[in-house]
Short mmCIF file of C-alpha atoms and ligand atoms in Angstrom, two decimals:
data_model
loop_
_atom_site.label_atom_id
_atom_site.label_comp_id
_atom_site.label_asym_id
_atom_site.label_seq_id
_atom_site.Cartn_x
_atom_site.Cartn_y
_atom_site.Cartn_z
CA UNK W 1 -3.57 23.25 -9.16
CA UNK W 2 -0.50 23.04 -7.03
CA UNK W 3 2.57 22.73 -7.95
CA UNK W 4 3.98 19.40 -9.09
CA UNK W 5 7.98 20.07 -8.82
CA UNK W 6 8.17 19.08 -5.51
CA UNK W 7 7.00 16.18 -5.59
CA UNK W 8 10.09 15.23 -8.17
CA UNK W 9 12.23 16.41 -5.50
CA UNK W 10 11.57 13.78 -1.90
CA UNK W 11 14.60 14.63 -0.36
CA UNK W 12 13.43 11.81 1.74
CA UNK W 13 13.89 8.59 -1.47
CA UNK W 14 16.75 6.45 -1.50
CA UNK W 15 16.87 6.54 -5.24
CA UNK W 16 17.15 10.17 -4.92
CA UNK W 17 19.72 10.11 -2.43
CA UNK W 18 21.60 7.94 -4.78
CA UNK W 19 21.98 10.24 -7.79
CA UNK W 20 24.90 12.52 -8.13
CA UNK W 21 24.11 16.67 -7.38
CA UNK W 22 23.38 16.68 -11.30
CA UNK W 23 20.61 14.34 -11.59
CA UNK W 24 19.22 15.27 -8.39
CA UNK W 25 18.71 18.45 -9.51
CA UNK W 26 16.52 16.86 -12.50
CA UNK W 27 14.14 15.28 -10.30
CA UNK W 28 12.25 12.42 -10.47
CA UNK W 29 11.81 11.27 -14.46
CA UNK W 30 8.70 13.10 -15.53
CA UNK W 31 5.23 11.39 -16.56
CA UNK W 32 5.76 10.51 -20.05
CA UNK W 33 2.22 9.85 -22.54
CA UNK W 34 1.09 6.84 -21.54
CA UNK W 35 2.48 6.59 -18.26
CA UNK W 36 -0.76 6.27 -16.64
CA UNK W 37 -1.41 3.39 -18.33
CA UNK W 38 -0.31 1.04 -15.26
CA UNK W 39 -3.17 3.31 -13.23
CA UNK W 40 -3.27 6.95 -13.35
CA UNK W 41 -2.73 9.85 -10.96
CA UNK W 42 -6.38 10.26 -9.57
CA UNK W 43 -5.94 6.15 -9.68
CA UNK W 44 -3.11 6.37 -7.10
CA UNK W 45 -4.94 9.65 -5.14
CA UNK W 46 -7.92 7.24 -4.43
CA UNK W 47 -6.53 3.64 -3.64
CA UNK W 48 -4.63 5.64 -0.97
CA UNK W 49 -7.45 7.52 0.59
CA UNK W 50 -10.59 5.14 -0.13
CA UNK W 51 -9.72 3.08 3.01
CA UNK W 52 -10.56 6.12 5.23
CA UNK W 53 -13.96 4.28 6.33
CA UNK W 54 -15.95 6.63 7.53
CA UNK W 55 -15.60 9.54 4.96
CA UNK W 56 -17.28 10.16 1.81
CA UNK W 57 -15.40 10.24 -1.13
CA UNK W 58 -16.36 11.58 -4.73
CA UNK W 59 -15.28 11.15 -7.22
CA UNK W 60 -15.61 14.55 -9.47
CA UNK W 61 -15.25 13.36 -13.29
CA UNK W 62 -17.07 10.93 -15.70
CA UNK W 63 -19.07 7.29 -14.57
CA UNK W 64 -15.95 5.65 -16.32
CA UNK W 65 -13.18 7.26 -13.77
CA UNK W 66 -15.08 5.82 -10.76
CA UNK W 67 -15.98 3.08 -13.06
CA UNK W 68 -12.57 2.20 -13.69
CA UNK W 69 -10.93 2.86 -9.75
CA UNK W 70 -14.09 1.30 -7.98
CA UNK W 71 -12.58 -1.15 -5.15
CA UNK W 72 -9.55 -2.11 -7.17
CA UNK W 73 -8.34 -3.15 -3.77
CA UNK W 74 -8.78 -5.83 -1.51
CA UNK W 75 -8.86 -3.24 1.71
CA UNK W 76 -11.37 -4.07 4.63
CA UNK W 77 -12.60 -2.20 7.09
CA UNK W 78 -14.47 -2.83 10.31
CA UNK W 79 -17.19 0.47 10.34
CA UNK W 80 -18.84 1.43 7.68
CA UNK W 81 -18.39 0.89 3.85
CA UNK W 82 -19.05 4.20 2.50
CA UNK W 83 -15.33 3.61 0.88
CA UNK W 84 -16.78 0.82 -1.69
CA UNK W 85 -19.92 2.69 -2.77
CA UNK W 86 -18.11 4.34 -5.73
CA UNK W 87 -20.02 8.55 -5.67
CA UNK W 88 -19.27 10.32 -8.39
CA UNK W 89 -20.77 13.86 -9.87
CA UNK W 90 -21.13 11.98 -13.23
CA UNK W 91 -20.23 14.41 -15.67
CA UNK W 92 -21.50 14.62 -18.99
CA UNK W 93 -21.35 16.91 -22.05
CA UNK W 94 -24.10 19.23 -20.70
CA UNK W 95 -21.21 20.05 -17.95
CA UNK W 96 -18.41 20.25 -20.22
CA UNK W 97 -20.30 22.95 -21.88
CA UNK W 98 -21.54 24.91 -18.53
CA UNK W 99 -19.18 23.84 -16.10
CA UNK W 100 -20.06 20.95 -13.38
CA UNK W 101 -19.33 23.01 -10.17
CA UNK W 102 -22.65 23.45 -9.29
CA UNK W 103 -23.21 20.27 -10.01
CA UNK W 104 -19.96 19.29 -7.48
CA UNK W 105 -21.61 21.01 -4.78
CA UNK W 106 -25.24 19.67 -5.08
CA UNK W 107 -23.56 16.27 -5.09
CA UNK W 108 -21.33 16.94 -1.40
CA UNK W 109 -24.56 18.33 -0.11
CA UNK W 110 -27.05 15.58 -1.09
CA UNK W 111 -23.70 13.13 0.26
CA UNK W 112 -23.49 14.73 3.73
CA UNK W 113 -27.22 15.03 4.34
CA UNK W 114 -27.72 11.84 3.35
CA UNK W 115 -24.71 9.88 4.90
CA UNK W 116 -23.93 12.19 7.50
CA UNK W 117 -19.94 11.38 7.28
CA UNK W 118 -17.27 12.96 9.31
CA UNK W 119 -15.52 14.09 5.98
CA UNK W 120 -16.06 14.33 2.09
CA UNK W 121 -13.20 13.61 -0.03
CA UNK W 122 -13.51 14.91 -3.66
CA UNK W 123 -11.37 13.62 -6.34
CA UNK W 124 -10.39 15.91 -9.43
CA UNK W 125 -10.11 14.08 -12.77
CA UNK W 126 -9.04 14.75 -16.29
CA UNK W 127 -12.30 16.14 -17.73
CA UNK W 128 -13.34 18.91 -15.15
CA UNK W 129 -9.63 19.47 -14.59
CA UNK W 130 -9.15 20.61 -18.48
CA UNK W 131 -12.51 22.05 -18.10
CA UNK W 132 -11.59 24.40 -15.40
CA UNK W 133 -13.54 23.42 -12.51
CA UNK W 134 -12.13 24.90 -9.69
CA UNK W 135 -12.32 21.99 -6.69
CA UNK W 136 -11.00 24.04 -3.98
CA UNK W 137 -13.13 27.04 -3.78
CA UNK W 138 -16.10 24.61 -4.13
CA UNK W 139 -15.07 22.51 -1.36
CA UNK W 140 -14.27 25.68 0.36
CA UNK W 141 -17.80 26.55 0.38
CA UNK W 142 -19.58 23.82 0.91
CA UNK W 143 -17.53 23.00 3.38
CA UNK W 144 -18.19 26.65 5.37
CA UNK W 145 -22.10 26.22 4.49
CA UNK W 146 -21.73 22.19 5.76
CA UNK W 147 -19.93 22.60 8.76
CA UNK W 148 -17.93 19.48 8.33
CA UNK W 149 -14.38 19.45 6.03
CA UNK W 150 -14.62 18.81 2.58
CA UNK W 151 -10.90 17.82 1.60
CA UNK W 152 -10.07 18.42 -2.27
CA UNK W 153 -7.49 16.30 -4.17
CA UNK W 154 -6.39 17.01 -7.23
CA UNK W 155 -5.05 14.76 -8.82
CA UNK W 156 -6.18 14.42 -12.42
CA UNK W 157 -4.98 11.51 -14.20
CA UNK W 158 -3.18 13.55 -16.76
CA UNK W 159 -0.92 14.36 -14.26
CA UNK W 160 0.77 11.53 -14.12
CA UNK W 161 1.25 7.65 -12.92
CA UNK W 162 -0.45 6.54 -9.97
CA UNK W 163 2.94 6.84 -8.01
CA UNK W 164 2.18 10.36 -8.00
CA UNK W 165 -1.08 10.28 -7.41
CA UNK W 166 -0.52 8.37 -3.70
CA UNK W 167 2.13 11.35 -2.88
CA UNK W 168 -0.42 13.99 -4.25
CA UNK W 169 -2.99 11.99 -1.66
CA UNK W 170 -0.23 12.34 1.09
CA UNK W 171 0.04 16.03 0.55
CA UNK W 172 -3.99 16.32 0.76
CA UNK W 173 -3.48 14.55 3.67
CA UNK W 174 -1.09 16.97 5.11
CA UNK W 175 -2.41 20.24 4.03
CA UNK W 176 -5.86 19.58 4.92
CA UNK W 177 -6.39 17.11 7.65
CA UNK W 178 -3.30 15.91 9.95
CA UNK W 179 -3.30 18.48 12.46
CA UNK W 180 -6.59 19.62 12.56
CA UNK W 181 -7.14 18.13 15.40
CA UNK W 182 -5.84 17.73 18.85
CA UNK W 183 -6.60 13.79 20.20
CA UNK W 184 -8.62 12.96 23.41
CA UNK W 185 -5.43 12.14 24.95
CA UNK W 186 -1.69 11.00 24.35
CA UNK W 187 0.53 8.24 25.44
CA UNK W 188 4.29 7.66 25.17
CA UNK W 189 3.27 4.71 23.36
CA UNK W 190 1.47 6.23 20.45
CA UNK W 191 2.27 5.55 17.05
CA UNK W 192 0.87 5.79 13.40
CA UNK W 193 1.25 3.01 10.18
CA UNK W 194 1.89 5.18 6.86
CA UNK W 195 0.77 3.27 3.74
CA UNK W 196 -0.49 0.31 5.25
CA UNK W 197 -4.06 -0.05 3.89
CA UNK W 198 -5.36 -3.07 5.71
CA UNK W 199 -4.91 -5.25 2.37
CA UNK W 200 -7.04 -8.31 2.58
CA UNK W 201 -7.22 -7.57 6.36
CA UNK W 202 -2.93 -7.60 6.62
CA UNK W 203 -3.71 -4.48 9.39
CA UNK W 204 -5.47 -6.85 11.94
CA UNK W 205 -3.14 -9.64 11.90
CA UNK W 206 -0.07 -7.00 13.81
CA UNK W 207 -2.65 -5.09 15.81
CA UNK W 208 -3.00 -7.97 18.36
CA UNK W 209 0.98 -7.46 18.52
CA UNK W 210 0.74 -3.91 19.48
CA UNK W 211 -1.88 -4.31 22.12
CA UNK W 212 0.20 -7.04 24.17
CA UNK W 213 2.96 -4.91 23.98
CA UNK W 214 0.80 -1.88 25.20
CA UNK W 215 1.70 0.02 21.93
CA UNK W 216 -1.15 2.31 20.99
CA UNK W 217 -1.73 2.99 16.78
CA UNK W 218 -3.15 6.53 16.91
CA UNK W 219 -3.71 6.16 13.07
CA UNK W 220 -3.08 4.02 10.40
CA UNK W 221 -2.41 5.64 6.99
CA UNK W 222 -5.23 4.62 5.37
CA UNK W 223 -6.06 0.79 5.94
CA UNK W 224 -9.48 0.98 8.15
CA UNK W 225 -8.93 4.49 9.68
CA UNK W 226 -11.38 6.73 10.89
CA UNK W 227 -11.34 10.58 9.78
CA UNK W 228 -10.59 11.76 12.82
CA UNK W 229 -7.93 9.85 14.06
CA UNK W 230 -5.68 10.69 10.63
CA UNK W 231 -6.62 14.53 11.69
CA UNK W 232 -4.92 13.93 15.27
CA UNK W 233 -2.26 11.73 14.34
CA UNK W 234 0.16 14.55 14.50
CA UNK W 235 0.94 13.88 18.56
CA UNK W 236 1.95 10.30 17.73
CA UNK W 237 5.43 9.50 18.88
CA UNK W 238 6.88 7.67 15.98
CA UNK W 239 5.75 7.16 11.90
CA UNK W 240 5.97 3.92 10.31
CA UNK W 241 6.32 3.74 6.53
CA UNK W 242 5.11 0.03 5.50
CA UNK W 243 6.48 -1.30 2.72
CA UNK W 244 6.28 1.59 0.47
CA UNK W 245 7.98 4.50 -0.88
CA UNK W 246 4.68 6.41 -1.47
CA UNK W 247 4.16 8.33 1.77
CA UNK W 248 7.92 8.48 2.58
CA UNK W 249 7.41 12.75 1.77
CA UNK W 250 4.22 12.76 4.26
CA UNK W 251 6.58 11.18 6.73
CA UNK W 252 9.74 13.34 5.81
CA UNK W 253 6.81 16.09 6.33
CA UNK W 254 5.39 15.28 9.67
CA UNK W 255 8.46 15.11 10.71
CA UNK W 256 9.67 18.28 9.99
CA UNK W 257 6.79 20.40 11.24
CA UNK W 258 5.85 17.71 13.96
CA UNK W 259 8.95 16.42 14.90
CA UNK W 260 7.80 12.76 14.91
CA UNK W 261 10.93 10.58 13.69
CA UNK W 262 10.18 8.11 11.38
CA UNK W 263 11.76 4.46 9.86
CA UNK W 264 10.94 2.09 7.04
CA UNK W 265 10.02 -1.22 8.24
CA UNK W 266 8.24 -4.71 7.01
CA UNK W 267 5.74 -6.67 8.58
CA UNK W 268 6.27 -9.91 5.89
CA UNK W 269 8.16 -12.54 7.45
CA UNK W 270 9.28 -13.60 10.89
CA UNK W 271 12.59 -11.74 10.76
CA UNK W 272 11.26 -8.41 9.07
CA UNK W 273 8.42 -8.48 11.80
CA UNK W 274 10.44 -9.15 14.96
CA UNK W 275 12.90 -6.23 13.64
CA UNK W 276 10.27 -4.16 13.28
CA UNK W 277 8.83 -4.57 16.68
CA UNK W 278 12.52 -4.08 17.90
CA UNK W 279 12.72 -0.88 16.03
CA UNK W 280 9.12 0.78 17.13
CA UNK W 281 9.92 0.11 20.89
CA UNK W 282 13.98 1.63 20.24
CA UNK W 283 12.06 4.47 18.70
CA UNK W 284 9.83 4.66 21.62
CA UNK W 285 12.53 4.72 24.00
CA UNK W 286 11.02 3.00 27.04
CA UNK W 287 13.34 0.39 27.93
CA UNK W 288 10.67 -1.67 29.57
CA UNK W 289 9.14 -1.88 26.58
CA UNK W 290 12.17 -2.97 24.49
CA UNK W 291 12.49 -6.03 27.26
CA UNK W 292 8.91 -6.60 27.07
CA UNK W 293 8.96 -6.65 22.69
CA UNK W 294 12.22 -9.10 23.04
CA UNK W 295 10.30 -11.22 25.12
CA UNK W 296 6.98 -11.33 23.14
CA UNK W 297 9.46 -11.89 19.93
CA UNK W 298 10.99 -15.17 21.70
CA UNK W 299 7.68 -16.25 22.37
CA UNK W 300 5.77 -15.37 19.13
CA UNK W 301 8.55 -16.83 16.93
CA UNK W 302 8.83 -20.02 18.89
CA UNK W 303 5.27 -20.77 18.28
CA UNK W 304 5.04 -19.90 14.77
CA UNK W 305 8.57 -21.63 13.60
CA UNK W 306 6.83 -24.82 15.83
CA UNK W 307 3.53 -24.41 13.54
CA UNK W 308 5.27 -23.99 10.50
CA UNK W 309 7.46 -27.30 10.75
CA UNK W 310 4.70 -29.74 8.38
CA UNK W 311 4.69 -26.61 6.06
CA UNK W 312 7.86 -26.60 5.29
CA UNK W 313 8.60 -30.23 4.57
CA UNK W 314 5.97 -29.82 1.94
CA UNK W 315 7.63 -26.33 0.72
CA UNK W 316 10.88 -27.13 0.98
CA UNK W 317 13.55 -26.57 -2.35
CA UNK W 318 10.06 -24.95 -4.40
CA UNK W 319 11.68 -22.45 -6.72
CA UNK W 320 9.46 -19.43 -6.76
CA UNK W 321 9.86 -16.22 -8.98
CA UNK W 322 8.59 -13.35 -7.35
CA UNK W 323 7.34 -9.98 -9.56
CA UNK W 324 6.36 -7.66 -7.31
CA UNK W 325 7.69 -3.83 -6.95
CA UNK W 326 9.80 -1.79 -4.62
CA UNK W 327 10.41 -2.99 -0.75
CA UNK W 328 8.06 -5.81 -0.98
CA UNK W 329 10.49 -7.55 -3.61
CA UNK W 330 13.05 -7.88 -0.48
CA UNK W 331 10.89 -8.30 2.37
CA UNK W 332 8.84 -11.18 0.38
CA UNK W 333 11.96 -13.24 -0.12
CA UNK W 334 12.96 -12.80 2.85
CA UNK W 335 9.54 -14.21 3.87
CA UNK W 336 9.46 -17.31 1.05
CA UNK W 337 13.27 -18.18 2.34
CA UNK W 338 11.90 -18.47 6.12
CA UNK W 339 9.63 -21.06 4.22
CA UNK W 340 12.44 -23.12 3.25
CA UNK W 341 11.92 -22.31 -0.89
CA UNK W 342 14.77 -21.06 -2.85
CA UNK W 343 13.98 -17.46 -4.82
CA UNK W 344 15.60 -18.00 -7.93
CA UNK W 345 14.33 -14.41 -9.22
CA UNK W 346 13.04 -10.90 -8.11
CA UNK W 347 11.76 -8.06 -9.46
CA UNK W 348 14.54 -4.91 -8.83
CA UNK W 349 12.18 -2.79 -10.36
CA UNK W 350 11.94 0.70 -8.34
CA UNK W 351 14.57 -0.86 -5.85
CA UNK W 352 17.69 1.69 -4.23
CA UNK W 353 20.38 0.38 -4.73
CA UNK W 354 20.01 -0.38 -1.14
CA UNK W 355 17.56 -3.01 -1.42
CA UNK W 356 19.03 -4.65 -4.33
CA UNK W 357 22.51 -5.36 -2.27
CA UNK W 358 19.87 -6.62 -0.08
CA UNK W 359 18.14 -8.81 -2.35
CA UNK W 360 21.40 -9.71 -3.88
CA UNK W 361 22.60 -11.01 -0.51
CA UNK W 362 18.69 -12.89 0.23
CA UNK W 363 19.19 -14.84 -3.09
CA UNK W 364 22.29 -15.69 -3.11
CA UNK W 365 24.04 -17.78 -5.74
CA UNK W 366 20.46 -19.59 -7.06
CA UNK W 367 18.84 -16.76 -7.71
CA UNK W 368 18.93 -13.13 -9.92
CA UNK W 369 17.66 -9.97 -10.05
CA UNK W 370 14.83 -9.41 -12.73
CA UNK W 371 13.83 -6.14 -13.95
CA UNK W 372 9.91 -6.11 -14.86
CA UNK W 373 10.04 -8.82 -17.71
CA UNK W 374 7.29 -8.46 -20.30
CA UNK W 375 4.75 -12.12 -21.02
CA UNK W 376 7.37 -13.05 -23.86
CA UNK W 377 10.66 -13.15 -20.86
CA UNK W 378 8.15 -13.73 -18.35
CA UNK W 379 7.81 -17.13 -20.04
CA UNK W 380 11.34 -17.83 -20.81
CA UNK W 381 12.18 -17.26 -17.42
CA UNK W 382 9.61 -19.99 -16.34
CA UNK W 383 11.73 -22.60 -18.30
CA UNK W 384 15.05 -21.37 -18.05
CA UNK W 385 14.92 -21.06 -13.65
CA UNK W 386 12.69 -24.00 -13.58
CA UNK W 387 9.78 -21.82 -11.31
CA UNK W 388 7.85 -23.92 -9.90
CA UNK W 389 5.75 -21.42 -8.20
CA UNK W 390 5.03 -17.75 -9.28
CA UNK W 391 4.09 -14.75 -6.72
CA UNK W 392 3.22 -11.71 -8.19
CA UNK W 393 0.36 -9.07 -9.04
CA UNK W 394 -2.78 -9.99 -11.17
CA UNK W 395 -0.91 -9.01 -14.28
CA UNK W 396 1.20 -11.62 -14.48
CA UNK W 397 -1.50 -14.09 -13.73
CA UNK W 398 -2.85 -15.05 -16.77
CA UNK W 399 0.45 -15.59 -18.31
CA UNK W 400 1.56 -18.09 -15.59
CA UNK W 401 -1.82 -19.88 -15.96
CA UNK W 402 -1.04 -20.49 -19.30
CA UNK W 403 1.86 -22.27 -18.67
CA UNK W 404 0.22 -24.16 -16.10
CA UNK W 405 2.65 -22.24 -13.55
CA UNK W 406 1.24 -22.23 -10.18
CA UNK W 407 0.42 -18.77 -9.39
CA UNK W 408 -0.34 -16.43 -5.70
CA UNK W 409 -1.36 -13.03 -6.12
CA UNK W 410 0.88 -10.82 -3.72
CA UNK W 411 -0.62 -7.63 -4.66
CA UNK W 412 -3.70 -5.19 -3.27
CA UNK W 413 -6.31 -7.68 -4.99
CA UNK W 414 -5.08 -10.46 -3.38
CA UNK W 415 -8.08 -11.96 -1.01
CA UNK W 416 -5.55 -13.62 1.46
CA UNK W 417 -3.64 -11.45 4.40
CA UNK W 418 0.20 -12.26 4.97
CA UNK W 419 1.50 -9.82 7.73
CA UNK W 420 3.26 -10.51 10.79
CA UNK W 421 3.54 -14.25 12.13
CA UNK W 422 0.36 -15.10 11.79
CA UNK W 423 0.48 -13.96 7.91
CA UNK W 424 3.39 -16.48 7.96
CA UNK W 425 0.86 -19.49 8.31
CA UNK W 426 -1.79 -18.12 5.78
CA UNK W 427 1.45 -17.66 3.18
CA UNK W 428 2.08 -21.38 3.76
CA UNK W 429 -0.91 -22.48 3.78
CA UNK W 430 -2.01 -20.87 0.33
CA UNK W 431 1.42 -21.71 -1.24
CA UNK W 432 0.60 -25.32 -0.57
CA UNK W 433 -2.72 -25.19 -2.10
CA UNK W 434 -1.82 -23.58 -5.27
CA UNK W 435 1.65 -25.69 -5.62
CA UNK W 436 -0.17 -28.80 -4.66
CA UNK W 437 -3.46 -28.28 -6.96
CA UNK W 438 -3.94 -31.39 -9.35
CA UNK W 439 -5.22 -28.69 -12.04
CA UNK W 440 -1.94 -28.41 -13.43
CA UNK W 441 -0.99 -31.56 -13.91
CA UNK W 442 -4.08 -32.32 -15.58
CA UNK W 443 -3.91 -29.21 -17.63
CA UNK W 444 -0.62 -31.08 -18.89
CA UNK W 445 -2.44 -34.44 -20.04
CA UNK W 446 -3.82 -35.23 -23.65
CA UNK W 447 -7.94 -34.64 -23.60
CA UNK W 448 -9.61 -37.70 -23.76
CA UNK W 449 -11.40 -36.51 -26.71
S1 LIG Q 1 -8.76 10.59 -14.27
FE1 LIG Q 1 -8.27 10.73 -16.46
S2 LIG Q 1 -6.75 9.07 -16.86
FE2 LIG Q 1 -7.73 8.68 -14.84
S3 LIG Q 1 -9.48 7.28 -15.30
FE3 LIG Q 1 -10.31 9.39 -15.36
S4 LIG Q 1 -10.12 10.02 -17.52
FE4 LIG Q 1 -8.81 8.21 -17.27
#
């Protein structure tokens, strides 16, 4: 099992940055029980990787571990859907008492002659991890006697919280794949996406923005990617991190052994995605290009500010309370302010101090940082800011719903994509529909009964 101190120690995280030499030196706070209650480390391992499309990926543990992980996000893909067919070895007590190795190998072999994939992911979980079963040498084997890699991650929930289970994905990632393979061929203009996982199709609404600007994605980490483009996505010229802290160490990585530079950047909102764009072609260093993005933003933002005009009047002065975690909590208000709504709260939680000055300065005097209120402040919140409107992840839903608080789900389950300008229009569009619904209002009235 490898070893887990690094991964308290990403040179690479604001937060660490932050701390003085003291606290840095104690790392990241360790997993404490029941910190895997939010999703655990094999959790996190698997919503990262399952959007590789084309690879197998089993799940080595009891029914209930795939059971419980089984397309838990909204990610699409346009080949096949291997990632949403939920293999698993199926352990049971007969294993616990003999071991389920054999039974781990049996399973990859019946998997590749059977699907024929490019790759087999296998996923270590609590039981055969306190069991002993020893993933690597078995997907050592079987990937010798199958000719094709067989990629082992362990990440057994124990571990820790699903956090660490997307870096422990990253570092699969890095160890066993990215750089395994050269690519067909290169272009200045070659670049990869690191933790964008083509959400409710978010991937294909900035990949038409790319292609005008003749900006070539050699992989995206993981949203619809193919096996083989992650393993040759060590030539690209620059890494992206999308809106998330989790692969910020496989970017800090690549680009120590690669040397491919990397930024943090946001494709929610008109602003966040023109500076974006702006950055990727500075990155690039083709001043052409930079001309050619500046013209393509003028043009793109004209059109979308021109569409969004009738949205607005309708959104106008909404107060909306967003809950959501880390970069997004900036980069969404950002977004909801374009819309003409005032953010009279955020979530700060897992924020630098970085992107709270940020958020701090987005809000402004209406609105205040929040810091992962439980139902009970959730609902005080409602009354006290006046929300009219609430965005934030499923598990907050049912507690707006029962104060007949409109509600949009920004996180992975969410069935609607809001990237780039385009995303800008959906956003409206579904903010409208749940702020305008009649059901609240006649949630409100007496029954006629
Ligand atoms: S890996 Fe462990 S914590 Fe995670 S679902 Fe399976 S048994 Fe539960």
């Amino acid at each position: 099992m490898r070893d887990l101190k690094d991964f308290f120690f990403e040179p690479a995280c604001g937060l660490n940055r932050e701390k003085d030499k003291k606290e840095r030196e104690k790392g990241c706070s360790r997993p404490k029980p029941g910190s895997a209650s939010g999703g655990c480390a094999f959790d996190g391992a698997q919503i990262t990787l399952l959007p590789i499309a084309d690879a197998v990926h089993i799940v080595h543990g009891p029914i209930a571990c795939a059971g419980n992980s089984w397309d838990n996000r909204g990610t699409r893909s346009s080949i096949s859907d291997y990632y949403r067919m939920g293999f698993t070895t199926d352990i049971s007590e007969i294993d616990v008492v003999y071991g389920g190795e054999g039974k781990l190998y049996e399973a990859i072999r019946e998997a590749v002659e059977k699907y024929k994939p490019p790759a087999v992911f296998v996923y270590q979980t609590c039981v055969p991890a306190m069991i002993g079963d020893d993933i690597v040498s078995v997907c050592k084997k079987a990937s010798q006697d199958l000719g094709i890699p067989v990629i082992p991650v362990e990440s057994p929930g124990f571990v820790g919280s699903k956090n660490l289970g997307n870096k422990l994905a990253g570092d699969a990632l890095f160890r066993y794949v990215i750089g395994t393979k050269e690519p067909e061929y290169t272009t200045p203009y070659d670049i990869n996406l690191l933790g964008e996982y083509n959400i409710a199709g978010e991937l294909w609404q900035v990949l038409p923005l790319f292609q005008e600007l003749g900006i070539r994605l050699l992989a995206c980490i993981t949203g619809d990617s193919r096996y083989q483009d992650i393993a040759s996505c060590h030539r690209a010229k620059v890494n992206m991190v999308v809106c998330s802290k989790a692969l910020l160490s496989l970017a800090r990585k690549m680009e120590e052994k690669y040397g491919v530079p990397y930024f943090e950047g946001s494709f929610y909102g008109i602003e966040n995605t023109s500076n974006t764009l702006r950055n990727i072609a500075r990155l690039l260093g083709d001043k052409e290009l930079m001309e050619r993005t500046e013209r393509l933003i003028a043009l793109k933002e004209e059109e979308v500010k021109k569409k969004l005009e009738p949205y607005i009047e309708k959104l106008k002065g909404k107060r909306v309370l967003i809950n959501t975690g880390g970069v997004k909590s900036w980069s969404m208000v950002s977004q909801v302010k374009e819309l003409g709504m005032i953010v009279v709260g955020t979530s700060s939680k897992k924020s630098t101090s970085e992107d709270k000055k940020r958020m701090l300065e987005l809000v402004g005097d209406e609105g205040m940082l929040i810091d992962e209120p439980n139902p009970k402040e959730l609902v005080r919140l409602f009354k006290d800011l006046k929300v009219d409107v609430l965005m934030a992840g499923g598990r907050s839903k049912f507690v707006a719903l029962k104060e007949y608080i409109p509600f949009l789900d920004t996180n992975q389950e969410r069935m609607k994509p809001y990237a780039g300008y385009e995303g800008m229009l959906v956003l409206a569009e579904e903010l409208i529909r749940t702020l305008y619904s009649p059901v609240f209002e006649l949630c409100k009235e007496e029954s006629p009964w």
